[in-house]
Amino acid sequence: MKIMQFTLASAVALALTACASETPADDTAADTTAMTADATATGNIVEVAQGDETFSTLVAAVTAADLGETLSGAGPYTVFAPTNDAFGKLPDGTVEQLTTEDTETLKSILTYHVVEGSVDAATLTNAIAEAGDAGYTINTVGGGTLTATVADGGVVLTDATGNTANVTATDVAASNGVIHVIDTVLMPQ
């Protein structure tokens, strides 16, 4: 059983590493994320996100929710960072309403994407393998939980509402933690 778990964890880690370093044929945004992150690895989480246009909506949301100082702090933090395209999947007007009229809800959504400690891809995939079929439960700083599983060779996060987000890039280094890029905004209960 341990050999099977180790084999699964190794395969997932290799798949995540490949996803993080591959250049998708039709999605140059993922490639830009990887390049920018490498260039700004000495910056904190907010600075790394600010340095990449792929995260401009996230940066605007973090600013509106007054979380910039927190996410620039010592940490360490792990952030599951939705791209602009992920925010674009929300119903029309949602981002504007959250960033102008409902910043408390926005703050709870954003803190649902943050985990205390620096959890790299290898650590996460090992935890998923050890947790088994039910998936690995991740406690967020917002007080909610996410469930991490592996599907089709990649890590999938399931939120409190049953929606899923795929991890599309991993281990984007920051001075106060790590960023994993996701393709959907996660929602707390």
mmCIF file of C-alpha atoms in Angstrom, residues 7 21 45 53 90 126 138 188:
data_model
loop_
_atom_site.group_PDB
_atom_site.id
_atom_site.type_symbol
_atom_site.label_atom_id
_atom_site.label_comp_id
_atom_site.label_asym_id
_atom_site.label_seq_id
_atom_site.Cartn_x
_atom_site.Cartn_y
_atom_site.Cartn_z
ATOM 1 C CA THR A 7 4.161 5.799 -6.681
ATOM 2 C CA SER A 21 7.025 24.045 -16.785
ATOM 3 C CA ILE A 45 3.124 37.290 -2.671
ATOM 4 C CA GLU A 53 -0.921 40.956 -15.659
ATOM 5 C CA LEU A 90 -18.182 34.726 -12.340
ATOM 6 C CA ASN A 126 2.002 13.595 -0.815
ATOM 7 C CA ILE A 138 -7.046 21.929 3.604
ATOM 8 C CA PRO A 188 -16.732 29.507 0.923
#
